[in-house]
Amino acid sequence: MQTHTATTPFGRRPMSLGMIASQVTAQNAPEGATVHKWHVFRDIKEARLALGATDRALAILDALLSFHPETAFYSDGALIVWPSNEQLIGRANGMSPATLRRHLANLVDCGLIVRRDSPNGKRYARKGQGGEVEQAYGFDLSPIVARAGEFKELAEAMRAEKKAYKVVKERLTICRRDIVKMIEAGIEEGVPGNWGSVHIEYQAIIGRLPRTAPRQVLEAVAAELDDLWTQIRDVLESFVKSQNLNANESHTERHIQNSNTESKNESERGLGIKKEESGSGGETDNLRSLPKRELPLGIVLDACPNLLWLVKGGGDIRNWRDFLATTDLARPVLGISPSAWEDAKVAMGEQQAAITLAAIYQKTDQIKSPGGYLRNLTERAKEGKFTTWPMIMALLRAKLDAAKSAGAGVEAAEGELSAAQRLDRTEKRLEISDALRMSMAKQDRET
């Protein structure tokens, strides 16, 4: 029978209030309590992060538990084991002595074991004549019994937290996928909406998501994405309902392409522009409700490559400033008067007017009077009946049709790097859609 219980560590190891607290807890085990040591160890493993225990420390605890011959631990039983470092190393997968000492200290700090050091720091047991242990020095496993209920509660809490984390990750993944594909659908189907701004808002939300984030951060981001998802879904559903109630096939075609295939003017037919006198109230509303996002510069240059002929020294157009400067050179080449050009910039805005001029320059062989054509488009812009999107899309489709007629197959078209050929499969695929697919690919890699 033990006559004294050591409370202070041997050698230079200091005493701490945490050690005293662990010793008090070990002594206050419920009377008559009995636990299955491996069941408690399973709970400890699941609650490892909450307890602050390392994985190596748990390997050592596993070895310590194996040195006790009994599976059932009793609150009034002798729960001290005294293996040597060599024996512990053998059962703890051969870790180094320094690693062993460091993780034993971790077990003590976490309150999973209590040191019972001998006067000389050795671990041993003194037995009586009948073989009964009178005094033992080593590691006390009493916390396994005393804190079994606490370990179980922590394990249940950790399991619930893991489940909640998994659920929010799934919710986040599905929401991101839905938003990306709904934006793509809105762009490709010509649904009115500022899809460029929606994509920017989506990227801003995702940009606040770190690579490894706690559940609370994921839930906050998921809530923002849910709101964005609802807004996009409402827009798409409203468009579908309006189409079911009011639309017919020709109306839908005009709405998507903003073009009139019956136009007698060859240049307008090539650029996808409707004649002014053919418009109605419904067409005007559709034109005004087209997305207000800006055309990417890369798309414009793919549609109007002839503009590069005017760049001095065979250079390149790297930004909108270069683009505007080049269109200023194209104006006199087309014979457009300065007054017509100024009117166009006032009615459309400088950038949109420059895009219009680039499209006219691209189709100059089909337009007899570029100046008159630009004035006509300017008047239409003043009435809200003109946008540059259909012009650029028509040029891109014409470019693809020409490539196909020259013998370019689908595989060759997909192998090109230009945005015009990426638009082949979906007719109006935009750079924003490519950015969205990149976001989905990144999301798949993360998950």
GROMACS .gro file of C-alpha atoms in nm:
model
  447
    1MET     CA    1   0.000   0.000   0.000
    2GLN     CA    2   0.133   0.345  -0.086
    3THR     CA    3   0.249   0.551   0.209
    4HIS     CA    4   0.317   0.876   0.024
    5THR     CA    5   0.232   1.025  -0.312
    6ALA     CA    6   0.503   1.233  -0.473
    7THR     CA    7   0.376   1.564  -0.608
    8THR     CA    8   0.684   1.738  -0.746
    9PRO     CA    9   0.885   1.645  -1.056
   10PHE     CA   10   1.244   1.524  -1.031
   11GLY     CA   11   1.548   1.725  -1.132
   12ARG     CA   12   1.525   2.059  -1.310
   13ARG     CA   13   1.165   2.018  -1.417
   14PRO     CA   14   0.971   2.295  -1.237
   15MET     CA   15   0.644   2.260  -1.053
   16SER     CA   16   0.345   2.445  -1.193
   17LEU     CA   17  -0.010   2.522  -1.090
   18GLY     CA   18  -0.127   2.319  -1.387
   19MET     CA   19   0.041   2.010  -1.241
   20ILE     CA   20  -0.126   2.071  -0.907
   21ALA     CA   21  -0.463   2.108  -1.079
   22SER     CA   22  -0.409   1.779  -1.264
   23GLN     CA   23  -0.317   1.604  -0.941
   24VAL     CA   24  -0.626   1.739  -0.766
   25THR     CA   25  -0.845   1.623  -1.054
   26ALA     CA   26  -0.689   1.276  -1.047
   27GLN     CA   27  -0.756   1.245  -0.675
   28ASN     CA   28  -1.120   1.351  -0.714
   29ALA     CA   29  -1.233   1.066  -0.933
   30PRO     CA   30  -1.599   0.964  -0.877
   31GLU     CA   31  -1.626   0.698  -0.610
   32GLY     CA   32  -1.681   0.354  -0.754
   33ALA     CA   33  -1.617   0.473  -1.110
   34THR     CA   34  -1.512   0.211  -1.366
   35VAL     CA   35  -1.406   0.282  -1.725
   36HIS     CA   36  -1.280   0.085  -2.022
   37LYS     CA   37  -0.933   0.227  -2.086
   38TRP     CA   38  -0.945   0.182  -2.462
   39HIS     CA   39  -1.287   0.343  -2.489
   40VAL     CA   40  -1.157   0.645  -2.299
   41PHE     CA   41  -0.845   0.649  -2.516
   42ARG     CA   42  -1.067   0.660  -2.826
   43ASP     CA   43  -1.244   0.966  -2.685
   44ILE     CA   44  -0.909   1.127  -2.608
   45LYS     CA   45  -0.795   1.075  -2.967
   46GLU     CA   46  -1.109   1.241  -3.103
   47ALA     CA   47  -1.073   1.531  -2.857
   48ARG     CA   48  -0.699   1.565  -2.917
   49LEU     CA   49  -0.714   1.917  -3.058
   50ALA     CA   50  -0.936   2.044  -2.779
   51LEU     CA   51  -0.701   1.895  -2.520
   52GLY     CA   52  -0.387   2.026  -2.689
   53ALA     CA   53  -0.227   1.684  -2.717
   54THR     CA   54   0.006   1.596  -3.004
   55ASP     CA   55  -0.022   1.284  -3.215
   56ARG     CA   56   0.315   1.161  -3.086
   57ALA     CA   57   0.198   1.221  -2.729
   58LEU     CA   58  -0.104   0.999  -2.793
   59ALA     CA   59   0.127   0.726  -2.927
   60ILE     CA   60   0.312   0.741  -2.595
   61LEU     CA   61  -0.017   0.735  -2.399
   62ASP     CA   62  -0.118   0.428  -2.599
   63ALA     CA   63   0.207   0.263  -2.494
   64LEU     CA   64   0.159   0.363  -2.128
   65LEU     CA   65  -0.192   0.216  -2.123
   66SER     CA   66  -0.056  -0.108  -2.266
   67PHE     CA   67   0.177  -0.144  -1.966
   68HIS     CA   68  -0.120  -0.168  -1.731
   69PRO     CA   69  -0.240  -0.530  -1.727
   70GLU     CA   70  -0.608  -0.448  -1.668
   71THR     CA   71  -0.853  -0.328  -1.931
   72ALA     CA   72  -1.096  -0.189  -1.676
   73PHE     CA   73  -0.972   0.101  -1.464
   74TYR     CA   74  -1.124   0.157  -1.118
   75SER     CA   75  -1.119   0.480  -0.924
   76ASP     CA   76  -0.979   0.302  -0.618
   77GLY     CA   77  -0.730   0.088  -0.809
   78ALA     CA   78  -0.353   0.118  -0.849
   79LEU     CA   79  -0.305   0.298  -1.181
   80ILE     CA   80   0.068   0.376  -1.179
   81VAL     CA   81   0.293   0.224  -1.446
   82TRP     CA   82   0.672   0.243  -1.439
   83PRO     CA   83   0.821   0.146  -1.779
   84SER     CA   84   1.171   0.262  -1.860
   85ASN     CA   85   1.241   0.497  -2.147
   86GLU     CA   86   1.377   0.207  -2.351
   87GLN     CA   87   1.057   0.009  -2.301
   88LEU     CA   88   0.843   0.310  -2.395
   89ILE     CA   89   1.051   0.376  -2.705
   90GLY     CA   90   1.006   0.014  -2.810
   91ARG     CA   91   0.625   0.037  -2.784
   92ALA     CA   92   0.605   0.391  -2.925
   93ASN     CA   93   0.739   0.297  -3.268
   94GLY     CA   94   1.102   0.373  -3.191
   95MET     CA   95   1.097   0.750  -3.143
   96SER     CA   96   1.412   0.919  -3.017
   97PRO     CA   97   1.471   0.979  -2.642
   98ALA     CA   98   1.447   1.357  -2.688
   99THR     CA   99   1.115   1.323  -2.870
  100LEU     CA  100   0.991   1.088  -2.598
  101ARG     CA  101   1.073   1.335  -2.321
  102ARG     CA  102   0.912   1.623  -2.509
  103HIS     CA  103   0.583   1.445  -2.567
  104LEU     CA  104   0.573   1.299  -2.216
  105ALA     CA  105   0.583   1.660  -2.098
  106ASN     CA  106   0.293   1.731  -2.335
  107LEU     CA  107   0.086   1.455  -2.174
  108VAL     CA  108   0.157   1.603  -1.832
  109ASP     CA  109   0.067   1.954  -1.946
  110CYS     CA  110  -0.262   1.830  -2.092
  111GLY     CA  111  -0.348   1.659  -1.764
  112LEU     CA  112  -0.366   1.313  -1.920
  113ILE     CA  113  -0.106   1.165  -1.686
  114VAL     CA  114   0.054   1.266  -1.355
  115ARG     CA  115   0.423   1.219  -1.273
  116ARG     CA  116   0.505   1.027  -0.962
  117ASP     CA  117   0.884   1.064  -0.953
  118SER     CA  118   1.110   0.871  -0.716
  119PRO     CA  119   1.387   1.041  -0.512
  120ASN     CA  120   1.643   0.960  -0.783
  121GLY     CA  121   1.408   1.000  -1.079
  122LYS     CA  122   1.401   0.628  -1.158
  123ARG     CA  123   1.075   0.445  -1.224
  124TYR     CA  124   1.015   0.134  -1.016
  125ALA     CA  125   0.779  -0.032  -0.773
  126ARG     CA  126   0.848  -0.161  -0.421
  127LYS     CA  127   0.658  -0.478  -0.341
  128GLY     CA  128   0.583  -0.660  -0.020
  129GLN     CA  129   0.637  -1.023   0.067
  130GLY     CA  130   0.312  -1.127  -0.098
  131GLY     CA  131   0.398  -0.950  -0.422
  132GLU     CA  132   0.164  -0.661  -0.348
  133VAL     CA  133   0.285  -0.320  -0.466
  134GLU     CA  134   0.357  -0.104  -0.165
  135GLN     CA  135   0.505   0.198  -0.340
  136ALA     CA  136   0.527   0.279  -0.713
  137TYR     CA  137   0.707   0.557  -0.895
  138GLY     CA  138   0.629   0.633  -1.257
  139PHE     CA  139   0.323   0.768  -1.443
  140ASP     CA  140  -0.016   0.786  -1.277
  141LEU     CA  141  -0.305   0.707  -1.512
  142SER     CA  142  -0.574   0.821  -1.267
  143PRO     CA  143  -0.687   1.110  -1.498
  144ILE     CA  144  -0.814   0.845  -1.739
  145VAL     CA  145  -1.079   0.756  -1.479
  146ALA     CA  146  -1.127   1.096  -1.322
  147ARG     CA  147  -1.179   1.280  -1.653
  148ALA     CA  148  -1.349   1.007  -1.854
  149GLY     CA  149  -1.679   1.196  -1.861
  150GLU     CA  150  -1.504   1.516  -1.970
  151PHE     CA  151  -1.319   1.333  -2.248
  152LYS     CA  152  -1.646   1.185  -2.373
  153GLU     CA  153  -1.816   1.525  -2.384
  154LEU     CA  154  -1.520   1.679  -2.565
  155ALA     CA  155  -1.517   1.393  -2.816
  156GLU     CA  156  -1.888   1.441  -2.887
  157ALA     CA  157  -1.835   1.815  -2.929
  158MET     CA  158  -1.547   1.754  -3.169
  159ARG     CA  159  -1.754   1.507  -3.370
  160ALA     CA  160  -2.035   1.762  -3.393
  161GLU     CA  161  -1.787   2.030  -3.499
  162LYS     CA  162  -1.639   1.806  -3.768
  163LYS     CA  163  -1.986   1.728  -3.899
  164ALA     CA  164  -2.081   2.097  -3.904
  165TYR     CA  165  -1.755   2.181  -4.082
  166LYS     CA  166  -1.818   1.914  -4.343
  167VAL     CA  167  -2.175   2.036  -4.397
  168VAL     CA  168  -2.071   2.398  -4.447
  169LYS     CA  169  -1.791   2.291  -4.683
  170GLU     CA  170  -2.042   2.097  -4.892
  171ARG     CA  171  -2.283   2.390  -4.884
  172LEU     CA  172  -2.007   2.627  -4.992
  173THR     CA  173  -1.894   2.401  -5.277
  174ILE     CA  174  -2.245   2.355  -5.414
  175CYS     CA  175  -2.323   2.727  -5.385
  176ARG     CA  176  -2.004   2.825  -5.568
  177ARG     CA  177  -2.075   2.576  -5.844
  178ASP     CA  178  -2.434   2.696  -5.881
  179ILE     CA  179  -2.337   3.063  -5.895
  180VAL     CA  180  -2.064   3.007  -6.155
  181LYS     CA  181  -2.289   2.805  -6.384
  182MET     CA  182  -2.590   3.033  -6.341
  183ILE     CA  183  -2.378   3.336  -6.439
  184GLU     CA  184  -2.255   3.146  -6.744
  185ALA     CA  185  -2.614   3.056  -6.833
  186GLY     CA  186  -2.723   3.417  -6.795
  187ILE     CA  187  -2.446   3.537  -7.027
  188GLU     CA  188  -2.492   3.268  -7.290
  189GLU     CA  189  -2.871   3.291  -7.298
  190GLY     CA  190  -2.874   3.670  -7.319
  191VAL     CA  191  -3.056   3.725  -6.991
  192PRO     CA  192  -3.067   4.098  -6.909
  193GLY     CA  193  -2.841   4.176  -6.617
  194ASN     CA  194  -2.509   4.329  -6.524
  195TRP     CA  195  -2.330   3.995  -6.521
  196GLY     CA  196  -1.985   4.154  -6.515
  197SER     CA  197  -2.064   4.322  -6.184
  198VAL     CA  198  -2.215   4.000  -6.051
  199HIS     CA  199  -1.896   3.813  -6.136
  200ILE     CA  200  -1.685   4.080  -5.969
  201GLU     CA  201  -1.901   4.058  -5.657
  202TYR     CA  202  -1.865   3.678  -5.658
  203GLN     CA  203  -1.487   3.702  -5.688
  204ALA     CA  204  -1.477   3.957  -5.406
  205ILE     CA  205  -1.662   3.719  -5.175
  206ILE     CA  206  -1.444   3.423  -5.269
  207GLY     CA  207  -1.132   3.638  -5.232
  208ARG     CA  208  -1.203   3.668  -4.859
  209LEU     CA  209  -1.194   3.291  -4.824
  210PRO     CA  210  -0.852   3.172  -4.697
  211ARG     CA  211  -0.709   2.839  -4.801
  212THR     CA  212  -0.767   2.695  -4.455
  213ALA     CA  213  -1.049   2.862  -4.264
  214PRO     CA  214  -1.241   2.784  -3.945
  215ARG     CA  215  -1.607   2.688  -3.967
  216GLN     CA  216  -1.725   3.034  -3.858
  217VAL     CA  217  -1.549   3.201  -4.151
  218LEU     CA  218  -1.687   2.943  -4.394
  219GLU     CA  219  -2.039   2.998  -4.264
  220ALA     CA  220  -2.007   3.376  -4.304
  221VAL     CA  221  -1.885   3.339  -4.664
  222ALA     CA  222  -2.154   3.079  -4.737
  223ALA     CA  223  -2.422   3.319  -4.611
  224GLU     CA  224  -2.300   3.591  -4.849
  225LEU     CA  225  -2.293   3.345  -5.136
  226ASP     CA  226  -2.647   3.232  -5.049
  227ASP     CA  227  -2.767   3.591  -5.084
  228LEU     CA  228  -2.592   3.626  -5.420
  229TRP     CA  229  -2.731   3.289  -5.530
  230THR     CA  230  -3.084   3.405  -5.446
  231GLN     CA  231  -3.044   3.726  -5.646
  232ILE     CA  232  -2.912   3.544  -5.954
  233ARG     CA  233  -3.179   3.277  -5.929
  234ASP     CA  234  -3.454   3.537  -5.907
  235VAL     CA  235  -3.325   3.711  -6.221
  236LEU     CA  236  -3.311   3.386  -6.418
  237GLU     CA  237  -3.653   3.270  -6.299
  238SER     CA  238  -3.810   3.606  -6.379
  239PHE     CA  239  -3.661   3.594  -6.728
  240VAL     CA  240  -3.789   3.239  -6.786
  241LYS     CA  241  -4.139   3.337  -6.671
  242SER     CA  242  -4.143   3.644  -6.893
  243GLN     CA  243  -4.031   3.437  -7.190
  244ASN     CA  244  -4.302   3.177  -7.126
  245LEU     CA  245  -4.568   3.447  -7.112
  246ASN     CA  246  -4.468   3.688  -7.388
  247ALA     CA  247  -4.192   3.553  -7.607
  248ASN     CA  248  -4.197   3.381  -7.942
  249GLU     CA  249  -3.906   3.243  -8.139
  250SER     CA  250  -3.839   3.553  -8.348
  251HIS     CA  251  -3.865   3.780  -8.046
  252THR     CA  252  -3.621   3.563  -7.858
  253GLU     CA  253  -3.377   3.568  -8.148
  254ARG     CA  254  -3.388   3.946  -8.166
  255HIS     CA  255  -3.342   3.974  -7.789
  256ILE     CA  256  -3.038   3.747  -7.780
  257GLN     CA  257  -2.854   3.869  -8.088
  258ASN     CA  258  -2.997   4.221  -8.124
  259SER     CA  259  -2.997   4.159  -8.499
  260ASN     CA  260  -3.243   4.173  -8.791
  261THR     CA  261  -3.173   3.908  -9.053
  262GLU     CA  262  -3.416   4.073  -9.297
  263SER     CA  263  -3.217   4.397  -9.311
  264LYS     CA  264  -3.139   4.498  -9.668
  265ASN     CA  265  -2.818   4.681  -9.577
  266GLU     CA  266  -2.534   4.436  -9.619
  267SER     CA  267  -2.308   4.612  -9.370
  268GLU     CA  268  -2.577   4.610  -9.101
  269ARG     CA  269  -2.645   4.243  -9.169
  270GLY     CA  270  -2.278   4.164  -9.121
  271LEU     CA  271  -2.251   4.361  -8.796
  272GLY     CA  272  -2.575   4.229  -8.643
  273ILE     CA  273  -2.748   4.574  -8.620
  274LYS     CA  274  -3.127   4.615  -8.659
  275LYS     CA  275  -3.271   4.882  -8.880
  276GLU     CA  276  -3.414   5.171  -8.686
  277GLU     CA  277  -3.746   5.176  -8.866
  278SER     CA  278  -3.806   4.807  -8.790
  279GLY     CA  279  -3.796   4.860  -8.412
  280SER     CA  280  -4.098   4.849  -8.187
  281GLY     CA  281  -4.165   4.937  -7.827
  282GLY     CA  282  -4.084   4.585  -7.714
  283GLU     CA  283  -3.754   4.581  -7.905
  284THR     CA  284  -3.652   4.911  -7.752
  285ASP     CA  285  -3.714   4.775  -7.406
  286ASN     CA  286  -3.505   4.468  -7.485
  287LEU     CA  287  -3.217   4.682  -7.614
  288ARG     CA  288  -3.223   4.899  -7.306
  289SER     CA  289  -3.228   4.594  -7.080
  290LEU     CA  290  -2.919   4.436  -7.236
  291PRO     CA  291  -2.627   4.388  -6.991
  292LYS     CA  292  -2.448   4.714  -6.915
  293ARG     CA  293  -2.110   4.547  -6.861
  294GLU     CA  294  -1.812   4.663  -7.061
  295LEU     CA  295  -1.664   4.455  -7.340
  296PRO     CA  296  -1.321   4.312  -7.254
  297LEU     CA  297  -1.043   4.459  -7.465
  298GLY     CA  298  -0.924   4.113  -7.571
  299ILE     CA  299  -1.268   4.028  -7.714
  300VAL     CA  300  -1.278   4.356  -7.909
  301LEU     CA  301  -0.931   4.299  -8.057
  302ASP     CA  302  -1.021   3.941  -8.155
  303ALA     CA  303  -1.328   4.072  -8.335
  304CYS     CA  304  -1.146   4.369  -8.498
  305PRO     CA  305  -0.792   4.251  -8.577
  306ASN     CA  306  -0.762   4.487  -8.878
  307LEU     CA  307  -0.719   4.775  -8.635
  308LEU     CA  308  -0.370   4.645  -8.555
  309TRP     CA  309  -0.264   4.744  -8.909
  310LEU     CA  310  -0.267   5.107  -8.796
  311VAL     CA  311  -0.035   5.057  -8.496
  312LYS     CA  312   0.293   5.229  -8.564
  313GLY     CA  313   0.601   5.009  -8.592
  314GLY     CA  314   0.399   4.688  -8.593
  315GLY     CA  315   0.340   4.716  -8.219
  316ASP     CA  316   0.049   4.594  -8.011
  317ILE     CA  317  -0.255   4.740  -7.837
  318ARG     CA  318  -0.198   4.668  -7.468
  319ASN     CA  319  -0.467   4.878  -7.300
  320TRP     CA  320  -0.767   5.098  -7.365
  321ARG     CA  321  -0.546   5.406  -7.401
  322ASP     CA  322  -0.363   5.245  -7.692
  323PHE     CA  323  -0.696   5.135  -7.836
  324LEU     CA  324  -0.843   5.489  -7.828
  325ALA     CA  325  -0.528   5.633  -7.985
  326THR     CA  326  -0.544   5.380  -8.269
  327THR     CA  327  -0.911   5.450  -8.341
  328ASP     CA  328  -0.821   5.818  -8.371
  329LEU     CA  329  -0.592   5.713  -8.656
  330ALA     CA  330  -0.868   5.503  -8.815
  331ARG     CA  331  -1.120   5.789  -8.829
  332PRO     CA  332  -0.952   5.988  -9.112
  333VAL     CA  333  -0.873   5.665  -9.297
  334LEU     CA  334  -1.247   5.587  -9.306
  335GLY     CA  335  -1.330   5.942  -9.414
  336ILE     CA  336  -1.538   6.015  -9.104
  337SER     CA  337  -1.567   6.385  -9.028
  338PRO     CA  338  -1.454   6.526  -8.691
  339SER     CA  339  -1.809   6.645  -8.618
  340ALA     CA  340  -1.957   6.299  -8.674
  341TRP     CA  341  -1.687   6.152  -8.449
  342GLU     CA  342  -1.752   6.405  -8.172
  343ASP     CA  343  -2.128   6.342  -8.189
  344ALA     CA  344  -2.065   5.967  -8.159
  345LYS     CA  345  -1.841   6.011  -7.853
  346VAL     CA  346  -2.100   6.233  -7.684
  347ALA     CA  347  -2.388   5.993  -7.754
  348MET     CA  348  -2.210   5.664  -7.683
  349GLY     CA  349  -1.916   5.755  -7.464
  350GLU     CA  350  -1.557   5.763  -7.584
  351GLN     CA  351  -1.484   5.395  -7.530
  352GLN     CA  352  -1.807   5.267  -7.687
  353ALA     CA  353  -1.763   5.503  -7.982
  354ALA     CA  354  -1.410   5.371  -8.033
  355ILE     CA  355  -1.539   5.012  -8.032
  356THR     CA  356  -1.802   5.109  -8.288
  357LEU     CA  357  -1.537   5.270  -8.509
  358ALA     CA  358  -1.318   4.959  -8.483
  359ALA     CA  359  -1.611   4.742  -8.595
  360ILE     CA  360  -1.679   4.974  -8.889
  361TYR     CA  361  -1.310   4.962  -8.985
  362GLN     CA  362  -1.323   4.580  -8.971
  363LYS     CA  363  -1.618   4.576  -9.214
  364THR     CA  364  -1.512   4.874  -9.425
  365ASP     CA  365  -1.535   4.673  -9.747
  366GLN     CA  366  -1.907   4.619  -9.683
  367ILE     CA  367  -1.996   4.975  -9.579
  368LYS     CA  368  -2.028   5.230  -9.859
  369SER     CA  369  -2.043   5.537  -9.633
  370PRO     CA  370  -1.872   5.487  -9.296
  371GLY     CA  371  -1.952   5.846  -9.193
  372GLY     CA  372  -2.321   5.812  -9.269
  373TYR     CA  373  -2.333   5.473  -9.103
  374LEU     CA  374  -2.172   5.611  -8.786
  375ARG     CA  375  -2.421   5.901  -8.777
  376ASN     CA  376  -2.708   5.652  -8.807
  377LEU     CA  377  -2.570   5.449  -8.516
  378THR     CA  378  -2.521   5.770  -8.317
  379GLU     CA  379  -2.887   5.860  -8.357
  380ARG     CA  380  -2.988   5.512  -8.252
  381ALA     CA  381  -2.762   5.539  -7.945
  382LYS     CA  382  -2.930   5.864  -7.846
  383GLU     CA  383  -3.267   5.683  -7.852
  384GLY     CA  384  -3.132   5.389  -7.652
  385LYS     CA  385  -3.159   5.150  -7.947
  386PHE     CA  386  -2.792   5.067  -7.994
  387THR     CA  387  -2.524   4.874  -7.809
  388THR     CA  388  -2.182   4.752  -7.921
  389TRP     CA  389  -2.222   4.397  -7.789
  390PRO     CA  390  -2.417   4.258  -8.091
  391MET     CA  391  -2.171   4.419  -8.334
  392ILE     CA  392  -1.872   4.246  -8.173
  393MET     CA  393  -2.056   3.916  -8.136
  394ALA     CA  394  -2.156   3.922  -8.503
  395LEU     CA  395  -1.796   3.985  -8.605
  396LEU     CA  396  -1.676   3.697  -8.390
  397ARG     CA  397  -1.936   3.461  -8.535
  398ALA     CA  398  -1.842   3.569  -8.886
  399LYS     CA  399  -1.476   3.502  -8.805
  400LEU     CA  400  -1.558   3.154  -8.682
  401ASP     CA  401  -1.778   3.079  -8.981
  402ALA     CA  402  -1.494   3.182  -9.212
  403ALA     CA  403  -1.251   2.957  -9.027
  404LYS     CA  404  -1.491   2.664  -9.054
  405SER     CA  405  -1.553   2.720  -9.424
  406ALA     CA  406  -1.176   2.718  -9.479
  407GLY     CA  407  -1.159   2.367  -9.336
  408ALA     CA  408  -1.085   2.433  -8.971
  409GLY     CA  409  -1.243   2.154  -8.765
  410VAL     CA  410  -1.383   2.172  -8.417
  411GLU     CA  411  -1.071   2.029  -8.256
  412ALA     CA  412  -0.851   2.286  -8.431
  413ALA     CA  413  -1.084   2.563  -8.325
  414GLU     CA  414  -1.070   2.451  -7.962
  415GLY     CA  415  -0.693   2.436  -7.979
  416GLU     CA  416  -0.659   2.806  -8.065
  417LEU     CA  417  -0.590   3.054  -7.789
  418SER     CA  418  -0.806   3.341  -7.917
  419ALA     CA  419  -1.130   3.427  -7.739
  420ALA     CA  420  -1.315   3.420  -8.073
  421GLN     CA  421  -1.252   3.048  -8.116
  422ARG     CA  422  -1.344   2.974  -7.757
  423LEU     CA  423  -1.684   3.122  -7.842
  424ASP     CA  424  -1.744   2.852  -8.106
  425ARG     CA  425  -1.921   2.602  -7.877
  426THR     CA  426  -2.155   2.846  -7.701
  427GLU     CA  427  -2.190   3.113  -7.975
  428LYS     CA  428  -2.139   3.401  -7.732
  429ARG     CA  429  -1.879   3.266  -7.486
  430LEU     CA  430  -1.706   3.562  -7.316
  431GLU     CA  431  -1.380   3.602  -7.130
  432ILE     CA  432  -1.585   3.632  -6.813
  433SER     CA  433  -1.710   3.277  -6.872
  434ASP     CA  434  -1.350   3.156  -6.901
  435ALA     CA  435  -1.271   3.325  -6.571
  436LEU     CA  436  -1.567   3.149  -6.413
  437ARG     CA  437  -1.454   2.809  -6.537
  438MET     CA  438  -1.108   2.878  -6.395
  439SER     CA  439  -1.275   2.954  -6.062
  440MET     CA  440  -1.458   2.621  -6.077
  441ALA     CA  441  -1.135   2.436  -6.158
  442LYS     CA  442  -0.960   2.603  -5.865
  443GLN     CA  443  -1.253   2.515  -5.640
  444ASP     CA  444  -1.237   2.147  -5.749
  445ARG     CA  445  -0.864   2.137  -5.672
  446GLU     CA  446  -0.918   2.287  -5.328
  447THR     CA  447  -1.194   2.041  -5.241
   0.00000   0.00000   0.00000
